[in-house]
PDB file of C-alpha atoms and ligand atoms in Angstrom:
ATOM      1  CA  MET O   1     -71.564 -20.236  41.460  1.00 63.00           C
ATOM      2  CA  SER O   2     -74.742 -21.417  39.839  1.00 85.00           C
ATOM      3  CA  ILE O   3     -77.291 -19.098  38.234  1.00 94.00           C
ATOM      4  CA  ARG O   4     -79.932 -17.943  40.731  1.00 96.00           C
ATOM      5  CA  ILE O   5     -83.650 -17.980  39.979  1.00 97.00           C
ATOM      6  CA  SER O   6     -85.504 -15.198  41.773  1.00 98.00           C
ATOM      7  CA  THR O   7     -88.052 -16.743  44.112  1.00 98.00           C
ATOM      8  CA  GLY O   8     -90.697 -14.024  43.752  1.00 98.00           C
ATOM      9  CA  ILE O   9     -91.221 -14.143  47.525  1.00 98.00           C
ATOM     10  CA  PRO O  10     -90.183 -10.896  49.264  1.00 98.00           C
ATOM     11  CA  GLY O  11     -87.457 -11.728  51.781  1.00 98.00           C
ATOM     12  CA  LEU O  12     -86.696 -15.226  50.523  1.00 98.00           C
ATOM     13  CA  ASN O  13     -83.925 -14.397  48.057  1.00 97.00           C
ATOM     14  CA  ASP O  14     -82.008 -12.855  50.970  1.00 96.00           C
ATOM     15  CA  LEU O  15     -82.098 -16.151  52.849  1.00 97.00           C
ATOM     16  CA  ILE O  16     -80.705 -18.222  49.997  1.00 97.00           C
ATOM     17  CA  ASP O  17     -77.939 -16.276  48.363  1.00 94.00           C
ATOM     18  CA  GLY O  18     -80.059 -14.491  45.756  1.00 96.00           C
ATOM     19  CA  GLY O  19     -82.507 -17.177  44.639  1.00 97.00           C
ATOM     20  CA  PHE O  20     -83.054 -20.870  43.922  1.00 97.00           C
ATOM     21  CA  PRO O  21     -80.204 -22.639  42.118  1.00 96.00           C
ATOM     22  CA  GLU O  22     -81.275 -22.918  38.468  1.00 96.00           C
ATOM     23  CA  GLY O  23     -82.521 -26.298  37.248  1.00 96.00           C
ATOM     24  CA  ARG O  24     -82.754 -27.819  40.703  1.00 96.00           C
ATOM     25  CA  VAL O  25     -85.536 -29.422  42.767  1.00 96.00           C
ATOM     26  CA  ILE O  26     -86.554 -27.704  45.988  1.00 96.00           C
ATOM     27  CA  LEU O  27     -88.799 -29.441  48.520  1.00 94.00           C
ATOM     28  CA  VAL O  28     -91.325 -27.227  50.330  1.00 95.00           C
ATOM     29  CA  VAL O  29     -92.407 -28.960  53.528  1.00 93.00           C
ATOM     30  CA  GLY O  30     -95.262 -27.876  55.787  1.00 94.00           C
ATOM     31  CA  GLY O  31     -98.560 -28.822  57.388  1.00 91.00           C
ATOM     32  CA  PRO O  32    -101.942 -28.058  55.804  1.00 92.00           C
ATOM     33  CA  GLY O  33    -102.707 -24.314  55.704  1.00 94.00           C
ATOM     34  CA  THR O  34     -99.112 -23.150  56.049  1.00 96.00           C
ATOM     35  CA  GLY O  35     -99.210 -21.530  52.589  1.00 98.00           C
ATOM     36  CA  LYS O  36     -97.300 -24.010  50.443  1.00 98.00           C
ATOM     37  CA  THR O  37     -99.678 -23.708  47.478  1.00 98.00           C
ATOM     38  CA  ILE O  38     -99.721 -19.913  47.702  1.00 98.00           C
ATOM     39  CA  MET O  39     -95.925 -19.680  47.869  1.00 98.00           C
ATOM     40  CA  CYS O  40     -95.438 -21.991  44.890  1.00 98.00           C
ATOM     41  CA  SER O  41     -98.017 -20.085  42.834  1.00 98.00           C
ATOM     42  CA  GLN O  42     -96.347 -16.802  43.690  1.00 98.00           C
ATOM     43  CA  PHE O  43     -93.033 -18.255  42.493  1.00 98.00           C
ATOM     44  CA  LEU O  44     -94.674 -19.093  39.161  1.00 98.00           C
ATOM     45  CA  TYR O  45     -96.670 -15.876  38.746  1.00 98.00           C
ATOM     46  CA  ARG O  46     -93.807 -13.506  39.557  1.00 98.00           C
ATOM     47  CA  GLY O  47     -91.574 -15.647  37.381  1.00 98.00           C
ATOM     48  CA  ILE O  48     -93.888 -15.113  34.425  1.00 98.00           C
ATOM     49  CA  TYR O  49     -94.438 -11.374  34.818  1.00 98.00           C
ATOM     50  CA  GLU O  50     -91.185 -10.214  36.403  1.00 98.00           C
ATOM     51  CA  ASN O  51     -88.613 -12.596  34.978  1.00 98.00           C
ATOM     52  CA  HIS O  52     -90.199 -13.671  31.675  1.00 98.00           C
ATOM     53  CA  GLU O  53     -89.942 -17.285  32.787  1.00 98.00           C
ATOM     54  CA  ASN O  54     -92.980 -19.358  31.914  1.00 98.00           C
ATOM     55  CA  GLY O  55     -94.372 -21.817  34.418  1.00 98.00           C
ATOM     56  CA  ILE O  56     -96.311 -25.031  34.919  1.00 98.00           C
ATOM     57  CA  PHE O  57     -98.395 -26.042  37.930  1.00 98.00           C
ATOM     58  CA  VAL O  58     -98.952 -29.777  38.368  1.00 97.00           C
ATOM     59  CA  SER O  59    -101.802 -30.251  40.812  1.00 95.00           C
ATOM     60  CA  LEU O  60    -102.264 -33.541  42.573  1.00 93.00           C
ATOM     61  CA  ASP O  61    -104.995 -32.283  44.887  1.00 91.00           C
ATOM     62  CA  GLU O  62    -106.852 -29.254  43.492  1.00 93.00           C
ATOM     63  CA  SER O  63    -108.930 -28.717  40.368  1.00 94.00           C
ATOM     64  CA  LYS O  64    -108.071 -26.002  37.882  1.00 96.00           C
ATOM     65  CA  ASP O  65    -111.166 -23.908  38.574  1.00 96.00           C
ATOM     66  CA  HIS O  66    -110.554 -24.029  42.300  1.00 96.00           C
ATOM     67  CA  PHE O  67    -106.909 -23.066  41.841  1.00 98.00           C
ATOM     68  CA  TYR O  68    -107.703 -20.144  39.520  1.00 98.00           C
ATOM     69  CA  ALA O  69    -110.363 -18.784  41.876  1.00 98.00           C
ATOM     70  CA  GLU O  70    -108.105 -19.139  44.912  1.00 97.00           C
ATOM     71  CA  MET O  71    -105.184 -17.318  43.305  1.00 98.00           C
ATOM     72  CA  GLN O  72    -107.396 -14.567  41.939  1.00 98.00           C
ATOM     73  CA  GLN O  73    -107.748 -13.216  45.494  1.00 97.00           C
ATOM     74  CA  PHE O  74    -104.068 -12.247  45.390  1.00 98.00           C
ATOM     75  CA  GLY O  75    -104.547 -10.579  42.029  1.00 98.00           C
ATOM     76  CA  TRP O  76    -102.829 -13.429  40.186  1.00 98.00           C
ATOM     77  CA  ASP O  77    -104.704 -14.023  36.958  1.00 98.00           C
ATOM     78  CA  PHE O  78    -103.461 -17.448  35.920  1.00 98.00           C
ATOM     79  CA  ARG O  79    -106.271 -17.810  33.379  1.00 98.00           C
ATOM     80  CA  LYS O  80    -104.901 -14.823  31.504  1.00 98.00           C
ATOM     81  CA  ALA O  81    -101.362 -16.198  31.767  1.00 98.00           C
ATOM     82  CA  GLU O  82    -102.649 -19.451  30.284  1.00 98.00           C
ATOM     83  CA  GLU O  83    -104.297 -17.585  27.401  1.00 98.00           C
ATOM     84  CA  GLU O  84    -101.000 -15.810  26.778  1.00 98.00           C
ATOM     85  CA  ARG O  85     -99.335 -19.241  26.581  1.00 98.00           C
ATOM     86  CA  LYS O  86     -97.111 -18.428  29.539  1.00 98.00           C
ATOM     87  CA  PHE O  87     -98.690 -20.878  31.941  1.00 98.00           C
ATOM     88  CA  VAL O  88    -100.090 -24.409  31.937  1.00 98.00           C
ATOM     89  CA  PHE O  89    -102.131 -26.044  34.680  1.00 98.00           C
ATOM     90  CA  ILE O  90    -101.861 -29.830  34.664  1.00 96.00           C
ATOM     91  CA  ASP O  91    -104.710 -31.447  36.546  1.00 93.00           C
ATOM     92  CA  ALA O  92    -103.178 -34.646  37.889  1.00 91.00           C
ATOM     93  CA  THR O  93    -105.756 -35.194  40.599  1.00 87.00           C
ATOM     94  CA  ARG O  94    -106.727 -38.407  38.817  1.00 77.00           C
ATOM     95  CA  THR O  95    -103.203 -39.656  39.331  1.00 72.00           C
ATOM     96  CA  SER O  96    -103.832 -39.565  43.032  1.00 64.00           C
ATOM     97  CA  ARG O  97    -107.451 -40.460  43.709  1.00 56.00           C
ATOM     98  CA  VAL O  98    -109.689 -41.487  40.857  1.00 51.00           C
ATOM     99  CA  SER O  99    -107.289 -43.941  39.272  1.00 53.00           C
ATOM    100  CA  LYS O 100    -106.883 -45.482  42.687  1.00 57.00           C
ATOM    101  CA  LEU O 101    -110.617 -46.085  42.738  1.00 57.00           C
ATOM    102  CA  LYS O 102    -110.533 -47.473  39.232  1.00 55.00           C
ATOM    103  CA  GLU O 103    -107.872 -49.903  40.282  1.00 58.00           C
ATOM    104  CA  LYS O 104    -110.163 -51.160  42.976  1.00 61.00           C
ATOM    105  CA  ILE O 105    -112.641 -51.974  40.248  1.00 59.00           C
ATOM    106  CA  PHE O 106    -110.074 -53.449  37.854  1.00 57.00           C
ATOM    107  CA  LYS O 107    -108.176 -55.446  40.390  1.00 56.00           C
ATOM    108  CA  GLU O 108    -105.481 -57.036  38.218  1.00 51.00           C
ATOM    109  CA  GLU O 109    -103.851 -53.699  37.548  1.00 49.00           C
ATOM    110  CA  SER O 110    -103.555 -52.791  41.183  1.00 47.00           C
ATOM    111  CA  LYS O 111    -101.626 -55.963  41.926  1.00 50.00           C
ATOM    112  CA  SER O 112     -98.381 -54.688  40.503  1.00 50.00           C
ATOM    113  CA  LEU O 113     -96.471 -51.555  41.348  1.00 49.00           C
ATOM    114  CA  ARG O 114     -95.908 -51.183  37.632  1.00 49.00           C
ATOM    115  CA  GLY O 115     -99.608 -50.654  37.083  1.00 56.00           C
ATOM    116  CA  LYS O 116     -99.692 -47.914  39.672  1.00 63.00           C
ATOM    117  CA  GLN O 117     -96.486 -46.352  38.532  1.00 65.00           C
ATOM    118  CA  LEU O 118     -97.744 -45.979  34.995  1.00 64.00           C
ATOM    119  CA  PRO O 119     -99.867 -42.856  35.579  1.00 79.00           C
ATOM    120  CA  ILE O 120     -96.836 -41.135  37.113  1.00 84.00           C
ATOM    121  CA  ASP O 121     -94.692 -42.002  34.100  1.00 86.00           C
ATOM    122  CA  LYS O 122     -97.466 -40.673  31.857  1.00 88.00           C
ATOM    123  CA  LEU O 123     -97.632 -37.537  33.952  1.00 91.00           C
ATOM    124  CA  MET O 124     -93.908 -36.953  33.497  1.00 93.00           C
ATOM    125  CA  GLU O 125     -94.319 -37.385  29.732  1.00 93.00           C
ATOM    126  CA  THR O 126     -97.143 -34.846  29.659  1.00 95.00           C
ATOM    127  CA  LEU O 127     -95.060 -32.494  31.754  1.00 96.00           C
ATOM    128  CA  GLN O 128     -92.091 -32.815  29.405  1.00 97.00           C
ATOM    129  CA  THR O 129     -94.322 -32.034  26.399  1.00 97.00           C
ATOM    130  CA  LYS O 130     -95.842 -28.977  28.065  1.00 98.00           C
ATOM    131  CA  ILE O 131     -92.427 -27.709  29.151  1.00 98.00           C
ATOM    132  CA  SER O 132     -91.296 -27.768  25.523  1.00 98.00           C
ATOM    133  CA  SER O 133     -94.508 -26.268  24.188  1.00 98.00           C
ATOM    134  CA  ILE O 134     -94.364 -23.086  26.286  1.00 98.00           C
ATOM    135  CA  ASP O 135     -90.620 -23.156  26.952  1.00 98.00           C
ATOM    136  CA  ALA O 136     -91.255 -23.315  30.704  1.00 98.00           C
ATOM    137  CA  LYS O 137     -88.448 -22.564  33.136  1.00 98.00           C
ATOM    138  CA  ARG O 138     -90.342 -23.137  36.379  1.00 98.00           C
ATOM    139  CA  VAL O 139     -92.437 -26.087  37.521  1.00 98.00           C
ATOM    140  CA  VAL O 140     -94.433 -26.768  40.681  1.00 98.00           C
ATOM    141  CA  VAL O 141     -95.717 -30.171  41.826  1.00 96.00           C
ATOM    142  CA  ASP O 142     -98.350 -29.781  44.565  1.00 96.00           C
ATOM    143  CA  THR O 143     -98.505 -32.006  46.573  1.00 92.00           C
ATOM    144  CA  LEU O 144     -96.704 -35.296  47.138  1.00 89.00           C
ATOM    145  CA  ALA O 145     -98.928 -35.766  50.163  1.00 85.00           C
ATOM    146  CA  ALA O 146    -101.787 -36.561  47.740  1.00 85.00           C
ATOM    147  CA  LEU O 147     -99.941 -39.684  46.605  1.00 79.00           C
ATOM    148  CA  VAL O 148    -100.844 -41.127  49.974  1.00 73.00           C
ATOM    149  CA  TYR O 149    -104.171 -42.161  48.464  1.00 72.00           C
ATOM    150  CA  ARG O 150    -102.556 -43.910  45.585  1.00 76.00           C
ATOM    151  CA  PHE O 151     -99.871 -45.814  47.416  1.00 80.00           C
ATOM    152  CA  PRO O 152    -101.160 -46.985  50.772  1.00 77.00           C
ATOM    153  CA  ASP O 153     -98.151 -49.264  51.127  1.00 81.00           C
ATOM    154  CA  SER O 154     -95.349 -47.218  52.630  1.00 78.00           C
ATOM    155  CA  ILE O 155     -92.503 -48.827  50.666  1.00 81.00           C
ATOM    156  CA  GLU O 156     -94.316 -48.364  47.351  1.00 81.00           C
ATOM    157  CA  LYS O 157     -95.105 -44.806  48.334  1.00 80.00           C
ATOM    158  CA  ARG O 158     -91.476 -44.015  49.011  1.00 80.00           C
ATOM    159  CA  ILE O 159     -90.393 -45.533  45.713  1.00 82.00           C
ATOM    160  CA  ALA O 160     -93.024 -43.494  43.860  1.00 84.00           C
ATOM    161  CA  VAL O 161     -91.987 -40.293  45.608  1.00 85.00           C
ATOM    162  CA  LEU O 162     -88.292 -40.880  45.009  1.00 86.00           C
ATOM    163  CA  ASP O 163     -88.949 -41.721  41.348  1.00 87.00           C
ATOM    164  CA  LEU O 164     -90.954 -38.577  40.870  1.00 90.00           C
ATOM    165  CA  ILE O 165     -88.307 -36.359  42.431  1.00 90.00           C
ATOM    166  CA  GLU O 166     -85.612 -38.017  40.366  1.00 91.00           C
ATOM    167  CA  SER O 167     -87.564 -37.449  37.144  1.00 92.00           C
ATOM    168  CA  MET O 168     -88.115 -33.816  38.128  1.00 93.00           C
ATOM    169  CA  ALA O 169     -84.369 -33.364  38.537  1.00 92.00           C
ATOM    170  CA  ASP O 170     -83.856 -34.585  34.963  1.00 94.00           C
ATOM    171  CA  LEU O 171     -86.197 -31.993  33.444  1.00 95.00           C
ATOM    172  CA  GLY O 172     -83.731 -29.109  33.543  1.00 94.00           C
ATOM    173  CA  VAL O 173     -86.268 -26.664  34.980  1.00 98.00           C
ATOM    174  CA  THR O 174     -86.262 -25.114  38.443  1.00 98.00           C
ATOM    175  CA  SER O 175     -88.947 -26.889  40.423  1.00 98.00           C
ATOM    176  CA  LEU O 176     -90.719 -26.667  43.734  1.00 98.00           C
ATOM    177  CA  VAL O 177     -92.277 -29.861  45.078  1.00 95.00           C
ATOM    178  CA  THR O 178     -94.520 -29.633  48.128  1.00 95.00           C
ATOM    179  CA  THR O 179     -95.019 -32.253  50.778  1.00 91.00           C
ATOM    180  CA  GLU O 180     -96.496 -32.572  54.216  1.00 87.00           C
ATOM    181  CA  LEU O 181     -94.390 -33.502  57.158  1.00 76.00           C
ATOM    182  CA  GLY O 182     -94.695 -37.108  58.194  1.00 58.00           C
ATOM    183  CA  HIS O 183     -96.829 -38.290  55.277  1.00 48.00           C
ATOM    184  CA  LEU O 184     -94.303 -41.059  54.766  1.00 44.00           C
ATOM    185  CA  GLY O 185     -94.600 -42.016  58.382  1.00 44.00           C
ATOM    186  CA  LEU O 186     -90.945 -41.322  58.953  1.00 44.00           C
ATOM    187  CA  GLU O 187     -89.020 -39.225  61.388  1.00 50.00           C
ATOM    188  CA  ARG O 188     -88.264 -35.761  60.160  1.00 52.00           C
ATOM    189  CA  ASN O 189     -84.537 -36.373  59.733  1.00 48.00           C
ATOM    190  CA  ALA O 190     -85.095 -39.618  57.909  1.00 52.00           C
ATOM    191  CA  LEU O 191     -87.078 -38.134  55.014  1.00 61.00           C
ATOM    192  CA  GLU O 192     -85.336 -39.728  52.087  1.00 64.00           C
ATOM    193  CA  GLU O 193     -86.573 -37.148  49.618  1.00 68.00           C
ATOM    194  CA  GLU O 194     -84.188 -34.758  51.215  1.00 70.00           C
ATOM    195  CA  PHE O 195     -81.159 -36.595  49.963  1.00 73.00           C
ATOM    196  CA  LEU O 196     -82.399 -36.289  46.415  1.00 82.00           C
ATOM    197  CA  VAL O 197     -83.467 -32.675  46.461  1.00 89.00           C
ATOM    198  CA  HIS O 198     -81.201 -29.651  46.301  1.00 93.00           C
ATOM    199  CA  GLY O 199     -83.081 -27.608  48.814  1.00 94.00           C
ATOM    200  CA  VAL O 200     -85.541 -27.977  51.652  1.00 93.00           C
ATOM    201  CA  ILE O 201     -87.746 -25.169  52.964  1.00 95.00           C
ATOM    202  CA  MET O 202     -89.869 -25.743  56.069  1.00 94.00           C
ATOM    203  CA  MET O 203     -93.060 -23.784  56.745  1.00 96.00           C
ATOM    204  CA  GLN O 204     -94.833 -24.030  60.064  1.00 94.00           C
ATOM    205  CA  THR O 205     -97.168 -22.416  62.529  1.00 93.00           C
ATOM    206  CA  LEU O 206     -95.746 -21.821  66.010  1.00 92.00           C
ATOM    207  CA  PHE O 207     -97.770 -21.349  69.151  1.00 86.00           C
ATOM    208  CA  SER O 208     -96.732 -19.244  72.123  1.00 83.00           C
ATOM    209  CA  GLY O 209     -99.518 -18.804  74.644  1.00 86.00           C
ATOM    210  CA  ALA O 210    -102.413 -17.237  72.756  1.00 87.00           C
ATOM    211  CA  THR O 211    -100.169 -16.018  69.934  1.00 88.00           C
ATOM    212  CA  THR O 212     -99.551 -17.918  66.725  1.00 89.00           C
ATOM    213  CA  THR O 213     -96.764 -17.043  64.350  1.00 93.00           C
ATOM    214  CA  ARG O 214     -95.993 -18.357  60.897  1.00 96.00           C
ATOM    215  CA  ALA O 215     -92.331 -19.281  60.618  1.00 96.00           C
ATOM    216  CA  ILE O 216     -90.155 -20.406  57.742  1.00 97.00           C
ATOM    217  CA  GLN O 217     -86.700 -21.950  57.660  1.00 96.00           C
ATOM    218  CA  VAL O 218     -84.316 -22.882  54.886  1.00 96.00           C
ATOM    219  CA  GLU O 219     -83.020 -26.231  56.040  1.00 91.00           C
ATOM    220  CA  LYS O 220     -80.819 -26.928  53.089  1.00 90.00           C
ATOM    221  CA  MET O 221     -79.862 -25.285  49.801  1.00 93.00           C
ATOM    222  CA  ARG O 222     -76.919 -26.758  47.988  1.00 90.00           C
ATOM    223  CA  GLU O 223     -74.707 -24.324  46.082  1.00 87.00           C
ATOM    224  CA  ALA O 224     -75.865 -21.466  48.293  1.00 88.00           C
ATOM    225  CA  LYS O 225     -74.821 -19.667  51.422  1.00 92.00           C
ATOM    226  CA  VAL O 226     -78.012 -19.913  53.422  1.00 94.00           C
ATOM    227  CA  ASN O 227     -79.339 -18.084  56.413  1.00 95.00           C
ATOM    228  CA  PRO O 228     -80.629 -21.083  58.408  1.00 93.00           C
ATOM    229  CA  SER O 229     -82.584 -19.021  60.961  1.00 94.00           C
ATOM    230  CA  LEU O 230     -86.243 -19.620  61.677  1.00 95.00           C
ATOM    231  CA  VAL O 231     -87.885 -16.356  60.572  1.00 96.00           C
ATOM    232  CA  PRO O 232     -91.460 -15.036  60.492  1.00 97.00           C
ATOM    233  CA  TYR O 233     -93.614 -14.764  57.370  1.00 98.00           C
ATOM    234  CA  SER O 234     -97.109 -13.585  56.647  1.00 97.00           C
ATOM    235  CA  ILE O 235     -99.865 -14.360  54.171  1.00 98.00           C
ATOM    236  CA  GLY O 236    -101.711 -11.243  53.036  1.00 97.00           C
ATOM    237  CA  GLN O 237    -103.287  -9.438  50.084  1.00 97.00           C
ATOM    238  CA  ASN O 238    -100.149  -9.819  47.979  1.00 97.00           C
ATOM    239  CA  GLY O 239     -99.346 -13.360  48.937  1.00 98.00           C
ATOM    240  CA  ILE O 240     -96.410 -14.463  51.054  1.00 98.00           C
ATOM    241  CA  GLU O 241     -93.867 -12.131  52.570  1.00 98.00           C
ATOM    242  CA  ILE O 242     -90.875 -13.190  54.667  1.00 98.00           C
ATOM    243  CA  PHE O 243     -89.284 -10.978  57.315  1.00 97.00           C
ATOM    244  CA  PRO O 244     -85.687 -12.148  57.792  1.00 95.00           C
ATOM    245  CA  ASN O 245     -84.865  -9.388  60.277  1.00 93.00           C
ATOM    246  CA  MET O 246     -87.908  -9.559  62.506  1.00 90.00           C
ATOM    247  CA  PRO O 247     -88.022 -11.506  65.779  1.00 84.00           C
ATOM    248  CA  LEU O 248     -90.361 -14.507  65.775  1.00 86.00           C
ATOM    249  CA  PHE O 249     -92.476 -13.273  68.660  1.00 77.00           C
ATOM    250  CA  SER O 250     -92.648  -9.523  69.122  1.00 68.00           C
ATOM    251  CA  GLU O 251     -92.454  -8.371  72.735  1.00 57.00           C
ATOM    252  CA  LYS O 252     -95.453  -6.639  74.208  1.00 50.00           C
TER     253      LYS O 252
HETATM  254  N1  ADP K   1    -106.372 -13.706  51.075  1.00 57.91           N
HETATM  255  C1  ADP K   1    -105.739 -14.237  52.109  1.00 57.91           C
HETATM  256  N2  ADP K   1    -105.178 -13.443  53.051  1.00 57.91           N
HETATM  257  C2  ADP K   1    -104.547 -13.988  54.102  1.00 57.91           C
HETATM  258  N3  ADP K   1    -104.411 -15.307  54.314  1.00 57.91           N
HETATM  259  C3  ADP K   1    -104.946 -16.136  53.410  1.00 57.91           C
HETATM  260  C4  ADP K   1    -105.643 -15.659  52.270  1.00 57.91           C
HETATM  261  N4  ADP K   1    -106.051 -16.715  51.564  1.00 57.91           N
HETATM  262  C5  ADP K   1    -105.627 -17.818  52.240  1.00 57.91           C
HETATM  263  N5  ADP K   1    -104.977 -17.465  53.342  1.00 57.91           N
HETATM  264  C6  ADP K   1    -104.357 -18.378  54.304  1.00 57.91           C
HETATM  265  O1  ADP K   1    -103.493 -19.223  53.562  1.00 57.91           O
HETATM  266  C7  ADP K   1    -103.488 -20.525  54.107  1.00 57.91           C
HETATM  267  C8  ADP K   1    -103.702 -21.549  53.034  1.00 57.91           C
HETATM  268  O2  ADP K   1    -102.664 -21.472  52.110  1.00 57.91           O
HETATM  269  P1  ADP K   1    -102.312 -22.703  51.173  1.00 57.91           P
HETATM  270  O3  ADP K   1    -101.212 -22.262  50.314  1.00 57.91           O
HETATM  271  O4  ADP K   1    -103.536 -23.211  50.536  1.00 57.91           O
HETATM  272  O5  ADP K   1    -101.784 -23.756  52.263  1.00 57.91           O
HETATM  273  P2  ADP K   1    -101.226 -25.220  52.014  1.00 57.91           P
HETATM  274  O6  ADP K   1    -101.075 -25.398  50.538  1.00 57.91           O
HETATM  275  O7  ADP K   1     -99.922 -25.261  52.756  1.00 57.91           O
HETATM  276  O8  ADP K   1    -102.223 -26.138  52.633  1.00 57.91           O
HETATM  277  C9  ADP K   1    -104.561 -20.578  55.157  1.00 57.91           C
HETATM  278  O9  ADP K   1    -103.930 -20.594  56.418  1.00 57.91           O
HETATM  279  C10 ADP K   1    -105.347 -19.296  54.957  1.00 57.91           C
HETATM  280  O10 ADP K   1    -105.740 -18.771  56.194  1.00 57.91           O
HETATM  281 MG1   MG K   2    -102.030 -26.723  49.252  1.00 57.91          MG
END
């Protein structure tokens, strides 16, 4: 059995045999507002302060200031963690939007996939350097959906996404990569990322009459005995909490 990495999310370890398999890539899939960013940040923050495992957050869609302010509401002081050299925030928003704009201006570069791919290769280099510098054990990439801007062509987009996931798998750290359902314009069961990743966790909001419920499901976790049930979770003062033994819709 592989070494388990505690998820830092109450209830989640129980669903996946004790934690994420060490050194593997887990895909976190869900629509906007389902709590992907919060869950990934919680994984990093608890990792730092409960497991002494340093972390790196690679943001493709949020600035550092915005991220720090947002996470502060859960009592997670990432600025302090950064000062203690336990955390690094990599702002890769330029990889997704601004460099796309630049390419429009400098047209030659945008002609080849190579030109577009370059910033991602650079990003992986930066990531590798930062991992070594703080001896990081956990990495988050949030979110692949932001690459939509960079690669409007669906084939190029898929290649970029697959490349990125493959490079992540080579890093030797335990990583969470978020994505939105359908951003590749594919059917759910045809998401190719899934063949490359070791685990897939789905987050969604369910509607039943006037009631909405947040529900999470572990769709795949290699090297683990998983509980594949769809179970409720909440987002509150302390972040995300999963309730593996509660019914999805409580009876009135
Ligand atoms: N302090 C909080 N208490 C409860 N819910 C919150 C709080 N802050 C944000 N949320 C909820 O979290 C969700 C956004 O989480 P986020 O991780 O940014 O989603 P995603 O990254 O999947 O788009 C929203 O639905 C919002 O209502
Ligand atoms: Mg988000």
